[in-house]
Coordinates of C-alpha atoms in Angstrom, one line a residue:
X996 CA -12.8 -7.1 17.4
X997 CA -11.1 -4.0 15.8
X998 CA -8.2 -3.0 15.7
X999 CA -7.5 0.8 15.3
X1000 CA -3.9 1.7 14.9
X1001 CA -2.9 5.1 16.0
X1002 CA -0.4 7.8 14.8
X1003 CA 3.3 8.3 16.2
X1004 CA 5.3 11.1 15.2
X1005 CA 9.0 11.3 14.8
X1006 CA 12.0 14.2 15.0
X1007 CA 13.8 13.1 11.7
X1008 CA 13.3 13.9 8.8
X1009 CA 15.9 11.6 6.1
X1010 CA 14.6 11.9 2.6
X1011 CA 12.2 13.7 0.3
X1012 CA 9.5 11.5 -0.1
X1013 CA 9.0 12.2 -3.9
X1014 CA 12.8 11.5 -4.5
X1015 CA 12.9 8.0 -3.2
X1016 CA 9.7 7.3 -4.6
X1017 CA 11.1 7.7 -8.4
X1018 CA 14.3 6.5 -7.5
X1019 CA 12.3 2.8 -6.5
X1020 CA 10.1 3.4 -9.8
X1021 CA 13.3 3.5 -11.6
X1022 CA 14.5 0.2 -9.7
X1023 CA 14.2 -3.1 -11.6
X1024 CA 11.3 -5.1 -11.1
X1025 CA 13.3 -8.1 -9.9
X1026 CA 14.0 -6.4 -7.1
X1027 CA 10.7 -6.4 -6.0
X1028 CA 10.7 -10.3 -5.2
X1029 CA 10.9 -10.7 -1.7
X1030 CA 9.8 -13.9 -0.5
X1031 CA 10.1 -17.5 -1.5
X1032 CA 6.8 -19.3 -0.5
X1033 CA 4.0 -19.1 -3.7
X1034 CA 0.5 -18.0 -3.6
X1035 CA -2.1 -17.7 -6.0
X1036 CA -3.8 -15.4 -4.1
X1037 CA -4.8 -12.0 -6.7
X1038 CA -2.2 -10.2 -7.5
X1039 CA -1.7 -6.1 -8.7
X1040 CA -0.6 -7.5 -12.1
X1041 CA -3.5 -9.7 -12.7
X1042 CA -6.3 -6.9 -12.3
X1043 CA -4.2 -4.7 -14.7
X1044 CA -3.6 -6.8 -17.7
X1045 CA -6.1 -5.2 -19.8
X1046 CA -5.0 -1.8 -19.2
X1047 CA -2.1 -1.1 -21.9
X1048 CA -0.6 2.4 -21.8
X1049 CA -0.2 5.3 -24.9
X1050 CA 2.3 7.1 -23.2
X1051 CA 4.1 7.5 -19.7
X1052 CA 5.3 10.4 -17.8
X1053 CA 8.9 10.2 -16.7
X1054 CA 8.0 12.5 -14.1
X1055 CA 5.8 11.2 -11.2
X1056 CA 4.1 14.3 -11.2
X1057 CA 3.1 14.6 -14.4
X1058 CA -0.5 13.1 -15.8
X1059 CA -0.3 10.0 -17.8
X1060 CA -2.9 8.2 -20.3
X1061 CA -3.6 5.0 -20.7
X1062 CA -5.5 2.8 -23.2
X1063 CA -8.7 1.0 -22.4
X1064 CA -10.2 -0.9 -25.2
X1065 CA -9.1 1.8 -27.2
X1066 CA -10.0 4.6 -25.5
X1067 CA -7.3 7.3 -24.1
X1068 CA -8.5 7.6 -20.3
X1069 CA -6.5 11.0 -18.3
X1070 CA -5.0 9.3 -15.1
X1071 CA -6.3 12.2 -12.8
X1072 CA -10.3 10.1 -13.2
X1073 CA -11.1 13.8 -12.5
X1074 CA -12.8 15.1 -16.1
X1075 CA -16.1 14.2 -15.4
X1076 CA -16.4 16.2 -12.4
X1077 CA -14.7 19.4 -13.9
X1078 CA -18.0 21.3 -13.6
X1079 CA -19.2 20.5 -10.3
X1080 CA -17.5 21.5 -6.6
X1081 CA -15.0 19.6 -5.4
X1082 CA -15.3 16.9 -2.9
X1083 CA -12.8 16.2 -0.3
X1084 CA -11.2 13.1 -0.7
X1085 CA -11.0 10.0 1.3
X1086 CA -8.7 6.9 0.6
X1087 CA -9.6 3.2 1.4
X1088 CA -6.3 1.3 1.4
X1089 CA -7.1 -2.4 0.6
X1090 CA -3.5 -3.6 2.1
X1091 CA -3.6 -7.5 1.4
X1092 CA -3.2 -7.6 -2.3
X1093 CA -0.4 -5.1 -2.4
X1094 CA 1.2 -7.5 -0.5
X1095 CA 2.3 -9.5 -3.4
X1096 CA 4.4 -9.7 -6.1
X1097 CA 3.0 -11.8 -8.6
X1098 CA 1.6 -14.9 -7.0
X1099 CA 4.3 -15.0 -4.5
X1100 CA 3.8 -12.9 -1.0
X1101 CA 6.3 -9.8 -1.1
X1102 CA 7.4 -7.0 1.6
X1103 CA 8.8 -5.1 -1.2
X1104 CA 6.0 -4.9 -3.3
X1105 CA 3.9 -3.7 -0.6
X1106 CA 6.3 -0.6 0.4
X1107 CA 7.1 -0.3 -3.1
X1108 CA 3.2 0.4 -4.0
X1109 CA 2.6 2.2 -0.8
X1110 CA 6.0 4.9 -1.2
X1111 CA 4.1 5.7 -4.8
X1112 CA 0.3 5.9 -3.2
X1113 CA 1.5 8.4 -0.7
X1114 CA 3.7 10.6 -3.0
X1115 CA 1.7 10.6 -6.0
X1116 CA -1.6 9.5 -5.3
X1117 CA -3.3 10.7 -1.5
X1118 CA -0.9 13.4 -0.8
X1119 CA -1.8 14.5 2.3
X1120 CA -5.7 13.5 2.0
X1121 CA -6.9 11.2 4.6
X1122 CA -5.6 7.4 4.6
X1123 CA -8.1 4.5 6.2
X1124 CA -6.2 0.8 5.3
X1125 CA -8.0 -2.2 5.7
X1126 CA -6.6 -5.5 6.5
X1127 CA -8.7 -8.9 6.2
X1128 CA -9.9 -10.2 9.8
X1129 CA -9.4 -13.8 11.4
X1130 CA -11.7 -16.3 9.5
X1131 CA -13.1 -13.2 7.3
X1132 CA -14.1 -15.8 4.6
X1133 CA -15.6 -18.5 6.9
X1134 CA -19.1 -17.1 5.8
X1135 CA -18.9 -17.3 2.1
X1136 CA -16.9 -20.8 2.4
X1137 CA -20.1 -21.9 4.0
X1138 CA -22.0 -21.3 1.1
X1139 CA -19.5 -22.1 -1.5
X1140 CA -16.1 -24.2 -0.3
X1141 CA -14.2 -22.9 -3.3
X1142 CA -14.4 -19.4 -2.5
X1143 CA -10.8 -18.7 -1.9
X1144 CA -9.6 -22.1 -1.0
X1145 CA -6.1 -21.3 -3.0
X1146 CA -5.2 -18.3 -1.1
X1147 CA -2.7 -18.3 1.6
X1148 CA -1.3 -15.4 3.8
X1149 CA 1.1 -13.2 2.9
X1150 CA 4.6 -14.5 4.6
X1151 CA 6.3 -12.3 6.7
X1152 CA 9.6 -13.4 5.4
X1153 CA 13.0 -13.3 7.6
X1154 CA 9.8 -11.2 10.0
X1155 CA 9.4 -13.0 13.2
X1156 CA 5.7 -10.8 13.7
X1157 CA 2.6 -11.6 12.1
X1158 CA 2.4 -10.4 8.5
X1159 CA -0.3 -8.1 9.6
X1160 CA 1.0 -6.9 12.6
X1161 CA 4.3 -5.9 10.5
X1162 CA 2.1 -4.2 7.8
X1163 CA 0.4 -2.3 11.0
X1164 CA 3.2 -0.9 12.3
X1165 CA 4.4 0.4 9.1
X1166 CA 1.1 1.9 8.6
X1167 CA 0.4 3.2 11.8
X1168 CA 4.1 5.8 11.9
X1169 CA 2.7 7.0 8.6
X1170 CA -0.1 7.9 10.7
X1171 CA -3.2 6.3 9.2
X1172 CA -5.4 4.2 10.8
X1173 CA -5.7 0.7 10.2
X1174 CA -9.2 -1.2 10.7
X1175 CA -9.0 -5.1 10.7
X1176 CA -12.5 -6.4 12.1
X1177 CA -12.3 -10.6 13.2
X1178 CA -14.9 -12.4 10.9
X1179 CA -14.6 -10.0 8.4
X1180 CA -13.1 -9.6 4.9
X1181 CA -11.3 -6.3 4.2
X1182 CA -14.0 -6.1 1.0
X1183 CA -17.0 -5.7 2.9
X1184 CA -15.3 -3.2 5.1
X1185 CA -14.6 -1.0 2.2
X1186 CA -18.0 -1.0 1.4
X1187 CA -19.0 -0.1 4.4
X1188 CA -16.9 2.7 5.3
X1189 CA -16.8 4.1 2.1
X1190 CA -20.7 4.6 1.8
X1191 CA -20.3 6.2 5.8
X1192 CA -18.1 8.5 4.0
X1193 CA -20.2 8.9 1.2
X1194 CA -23.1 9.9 3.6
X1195 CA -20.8 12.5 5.6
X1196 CA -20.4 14.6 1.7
X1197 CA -16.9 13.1 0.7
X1198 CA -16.0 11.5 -2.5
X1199 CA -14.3 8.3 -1.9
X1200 CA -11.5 6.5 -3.4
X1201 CA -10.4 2.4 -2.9
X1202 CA -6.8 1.7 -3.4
X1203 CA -6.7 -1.9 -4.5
X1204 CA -6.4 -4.2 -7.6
X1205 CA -9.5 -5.8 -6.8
X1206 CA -12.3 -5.9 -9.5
X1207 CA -14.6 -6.6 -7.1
X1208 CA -14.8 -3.1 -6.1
X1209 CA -16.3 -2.2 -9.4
X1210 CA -19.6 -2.8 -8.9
X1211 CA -19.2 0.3 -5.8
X1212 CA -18.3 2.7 -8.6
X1213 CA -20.4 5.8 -8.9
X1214 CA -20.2 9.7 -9.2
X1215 CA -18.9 9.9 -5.7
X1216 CA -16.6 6.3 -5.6
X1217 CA -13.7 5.5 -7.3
X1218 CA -10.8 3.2 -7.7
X1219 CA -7.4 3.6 -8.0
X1220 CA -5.5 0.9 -9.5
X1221 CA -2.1 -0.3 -9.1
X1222 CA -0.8 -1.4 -12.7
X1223 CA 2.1 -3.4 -12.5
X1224 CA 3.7 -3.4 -15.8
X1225 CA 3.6 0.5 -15.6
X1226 CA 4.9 0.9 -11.6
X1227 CA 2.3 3.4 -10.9
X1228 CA -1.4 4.2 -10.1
X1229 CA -3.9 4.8 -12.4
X1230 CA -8.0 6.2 -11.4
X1231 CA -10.7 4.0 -12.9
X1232 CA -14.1 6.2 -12.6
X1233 CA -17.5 6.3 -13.7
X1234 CA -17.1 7.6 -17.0
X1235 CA -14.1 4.7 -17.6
X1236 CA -16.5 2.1 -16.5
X1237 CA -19.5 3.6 -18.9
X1238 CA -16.6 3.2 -21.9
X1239 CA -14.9 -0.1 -21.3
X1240 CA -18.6 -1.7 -20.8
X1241 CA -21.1 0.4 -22.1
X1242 CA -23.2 -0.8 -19.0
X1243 CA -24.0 0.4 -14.9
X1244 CA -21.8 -0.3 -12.6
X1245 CA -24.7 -2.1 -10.8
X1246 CA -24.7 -4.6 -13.9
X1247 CA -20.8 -5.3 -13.0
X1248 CA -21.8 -8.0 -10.5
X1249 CA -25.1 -9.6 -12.0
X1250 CA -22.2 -10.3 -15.0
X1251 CA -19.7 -11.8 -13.0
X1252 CA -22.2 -13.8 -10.9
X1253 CA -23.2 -15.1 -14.3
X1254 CA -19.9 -16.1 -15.5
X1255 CA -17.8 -17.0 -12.1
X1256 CA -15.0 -15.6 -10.7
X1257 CA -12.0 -18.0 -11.4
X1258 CA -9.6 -16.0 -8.8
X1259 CA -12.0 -16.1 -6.2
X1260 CA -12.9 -19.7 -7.4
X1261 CA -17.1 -19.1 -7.6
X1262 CA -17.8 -21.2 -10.7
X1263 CA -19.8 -19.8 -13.5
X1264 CA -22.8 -20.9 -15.5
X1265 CA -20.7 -21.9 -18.3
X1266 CA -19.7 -25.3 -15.6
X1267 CA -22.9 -26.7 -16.0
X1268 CA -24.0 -24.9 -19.7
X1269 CA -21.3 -24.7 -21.6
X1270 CA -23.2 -22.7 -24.4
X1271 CA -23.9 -20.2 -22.4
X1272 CA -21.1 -17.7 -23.1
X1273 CA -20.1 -14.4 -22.2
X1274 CA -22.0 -12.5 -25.6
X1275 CA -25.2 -13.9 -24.2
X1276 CA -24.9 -13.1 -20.3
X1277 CA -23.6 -9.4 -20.9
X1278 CA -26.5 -9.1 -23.5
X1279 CA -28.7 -10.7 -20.8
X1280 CA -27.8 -8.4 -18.2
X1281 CA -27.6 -5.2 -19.8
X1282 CA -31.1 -5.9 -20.9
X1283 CA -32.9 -6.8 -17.6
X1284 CA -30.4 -4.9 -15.0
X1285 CA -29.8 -7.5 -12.6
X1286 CA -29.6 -11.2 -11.9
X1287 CA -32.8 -11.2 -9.7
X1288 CA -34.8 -8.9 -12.9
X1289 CA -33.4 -11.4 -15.1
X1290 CA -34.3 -14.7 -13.3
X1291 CA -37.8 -13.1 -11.8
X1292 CA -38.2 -12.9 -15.9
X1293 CA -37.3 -16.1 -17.1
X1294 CA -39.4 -17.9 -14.0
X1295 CA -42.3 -16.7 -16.0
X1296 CA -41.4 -16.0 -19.6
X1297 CA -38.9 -16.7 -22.3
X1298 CA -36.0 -14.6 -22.1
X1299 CA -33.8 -16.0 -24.6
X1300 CA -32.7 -18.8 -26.5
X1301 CA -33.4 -22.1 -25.1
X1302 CA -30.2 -23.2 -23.8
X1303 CA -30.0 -19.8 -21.9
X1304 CA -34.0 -19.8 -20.8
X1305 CA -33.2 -23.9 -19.7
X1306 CA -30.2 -22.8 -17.8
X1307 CA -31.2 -19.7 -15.9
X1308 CA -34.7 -21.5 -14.7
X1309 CA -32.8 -24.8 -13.7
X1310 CA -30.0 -22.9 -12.1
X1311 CA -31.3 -20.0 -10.7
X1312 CA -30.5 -21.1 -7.2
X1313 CA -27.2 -21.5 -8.4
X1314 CA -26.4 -18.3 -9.8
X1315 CA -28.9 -16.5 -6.7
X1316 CA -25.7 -18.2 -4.4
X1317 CA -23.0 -17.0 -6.3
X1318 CA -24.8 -13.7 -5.5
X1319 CA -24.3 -13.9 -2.1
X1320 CA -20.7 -14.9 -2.5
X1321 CA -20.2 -12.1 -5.0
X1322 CA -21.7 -8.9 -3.1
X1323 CA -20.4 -7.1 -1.2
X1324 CA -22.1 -6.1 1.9
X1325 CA -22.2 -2.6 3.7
X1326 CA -23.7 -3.2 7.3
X1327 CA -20.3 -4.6 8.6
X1328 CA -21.0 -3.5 12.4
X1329 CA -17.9 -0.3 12.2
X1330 CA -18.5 3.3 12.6
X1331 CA -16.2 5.5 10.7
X1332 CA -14.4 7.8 13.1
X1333 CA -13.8 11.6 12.8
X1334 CA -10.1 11.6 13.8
X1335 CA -9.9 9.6 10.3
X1336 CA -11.0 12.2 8.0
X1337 CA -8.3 14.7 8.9
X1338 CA -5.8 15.5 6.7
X1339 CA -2.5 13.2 7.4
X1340 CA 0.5 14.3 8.4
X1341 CA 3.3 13.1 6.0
X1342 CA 5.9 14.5 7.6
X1343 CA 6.8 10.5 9.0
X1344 CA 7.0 9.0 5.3
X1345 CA 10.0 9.3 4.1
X1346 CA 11.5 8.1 7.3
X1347 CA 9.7 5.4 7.6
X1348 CA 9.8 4.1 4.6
X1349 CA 13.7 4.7 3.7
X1350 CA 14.2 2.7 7.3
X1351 CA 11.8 0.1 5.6
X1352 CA 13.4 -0.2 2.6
X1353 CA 17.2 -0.1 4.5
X1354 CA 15.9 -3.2 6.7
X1355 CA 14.9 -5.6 3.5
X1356 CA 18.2 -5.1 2.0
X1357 CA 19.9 -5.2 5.3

């Protein structure tokens, strides 16, 4: 079942939005902390510790860089399309990661990293958030009990309501929609709104620290990231992908299928052949394209040394199931709705969020 969150407008207005968003940048991380019960669920610093910045704005409006293996990337992800017409834009919120702080489950972090997405990243562009259903993994724990078996849910703290519910509500009086579909993970959601919206002419953008989005990346999808160490948001594009791993996008989940996912807990090749290392898999794929070119391949030929021919004939089956736990599927049964594409009113935000902020420290 869905759950569609509406908009509620308000008659106050408390505080410019952009202030109290640099005045929480300023704050000290400790702050952020909220809750005492652990997870080791993926969190907003994990996706970001490659990404090690060259210099930094002390304006929030201002551009930053970054480095990424070396290479100065512009924050706006906007270079590569400097030539063509303009796309409207169209946010996918992945909520549940920006729910934590570290490992542990934190109210702050999420307003924190929501106050900065709405003042210096979507403006007043169109907001969907998604929220993980009921039992949204039970499909891919079928196939593989790992997947996820360390995660718990956020904690709502001193919160009597459902941690999603009190996510919802805070959403919903900033006036974007919230979609949270029983039986399905927020992932696969994404993917499937994001390639209705693709379809309709917009350029889309997913919020979230998950590298699992990667492999959506293309002219017309994007990520932006939240980086921890730096407090702020950063676009990851095409042309960033094409630099950091001189490969598709397409290749991005062939490679991880090949090597695991320790976060997600899907065990790589290198459990049962050791040998088989990260050189030869990323060699392997960027040759053949994909994990089903590669293994159609080596069913019928040698495709490499004989550790790696051995192990991708023996374990095919194996790797062909961390596919399915890997991909990301976009025929979730949910219809993008018109009313979402509008432009959103901010005029809420700073309300909201300053009442937020004022109840956690209450």
């Amino acid at each position: 079942m869905m759950t569609t969150v509406g908009y509620a407008q308000s008659n106050s207005f408390l505080l410019s939005m952009r202030s109290q968003s640099i005045e929480k940048t300023k704050a000290p991380r400790a702050k952020w902390v909220a809750s005492s019960s652990s997870s080791s669920s993926s969190s907003s610093s994990s996706s970001s510790s490659h990404l090690r910045a060259s210099s930094v704005s002390p304006s929030s409006t201002e551009a930053f860089h970054r480095v990424d293996y070396g290479q100065a990337i512009a924050n706006d992800g906007m270079n590569e399309e400097s030539s063509k017409k303009k796309k409207k834009r169209v946010f996918f919120l992945d909520v549940s990661p920006l729910c934590y702080e570290g490992n542990k489950p934190s109210s702050q972090a999420f307003g924190h990293w929501l106050s900065l997405f709405f003042s210096q990243v979507s403006l007043t562009d169109p907001v969907i958030a998604v929220l993980d259903g009921e039992e949204g993994n039970k499909l891919r724990r079928e196939l593989l009990p790992s997947y996820k078996a360390h995660r718990k849910s956020p904690n709502p703290g001193k919160y009597s309501k459902r941690p999603h519910q009190f996510v919802e509500e805070v959403l919903r009086k900033c006036n974007v929609p919230v979609v949270r579909l029983q039986g399905h993970e927020a992932d696969d959601v994404v993917a499937t709104l994001m390639e209705q919206a693709v379809q309709r002419g917009y350029r889309a953008v997913i919020a979230s620290p998950d590298k699992d989005f990667k492999q959506l990346i293309s002219e017309n999808v994007q990520i932006v990231i939240p980086l921890a160490d730096l407090r702020r948001w950063s676009f990851y594009t095409l042309k960033h992908y094409h630099a950091q791993y001189n490969c598709d996008p397409q290749s991005d989940l062939s490679f991880r299928c090949i090597m695991g996912d320790k976060v997600d807990g899907v065990p790589g090749i290198q459990h049962v052949v050791p040998a088989f290392g990260r050189k030869t898999a990323m060699k392997l794929v960027r040759k053949h394209g994909s994990l089903e070119s590669l293994l159609s391949a080596a069913a019928v030929r040698t495709v490499g040394r004989p550790y790696a021919q051995e192990a991708l004939t023996k374990y095919a089956d194996y790797l062909r199931r961390n596919y399915q736990v890997l991909a990301l599927k976009r025929d979730v049964k949910v219809q993008i709705e018109e009313e979402w594409l509008v432009e959103r009113t901010t005029s809420n935000d700073s309300e909201v969020l300053s009442s937020f902020f004022s109840t956690l420290h209450g």
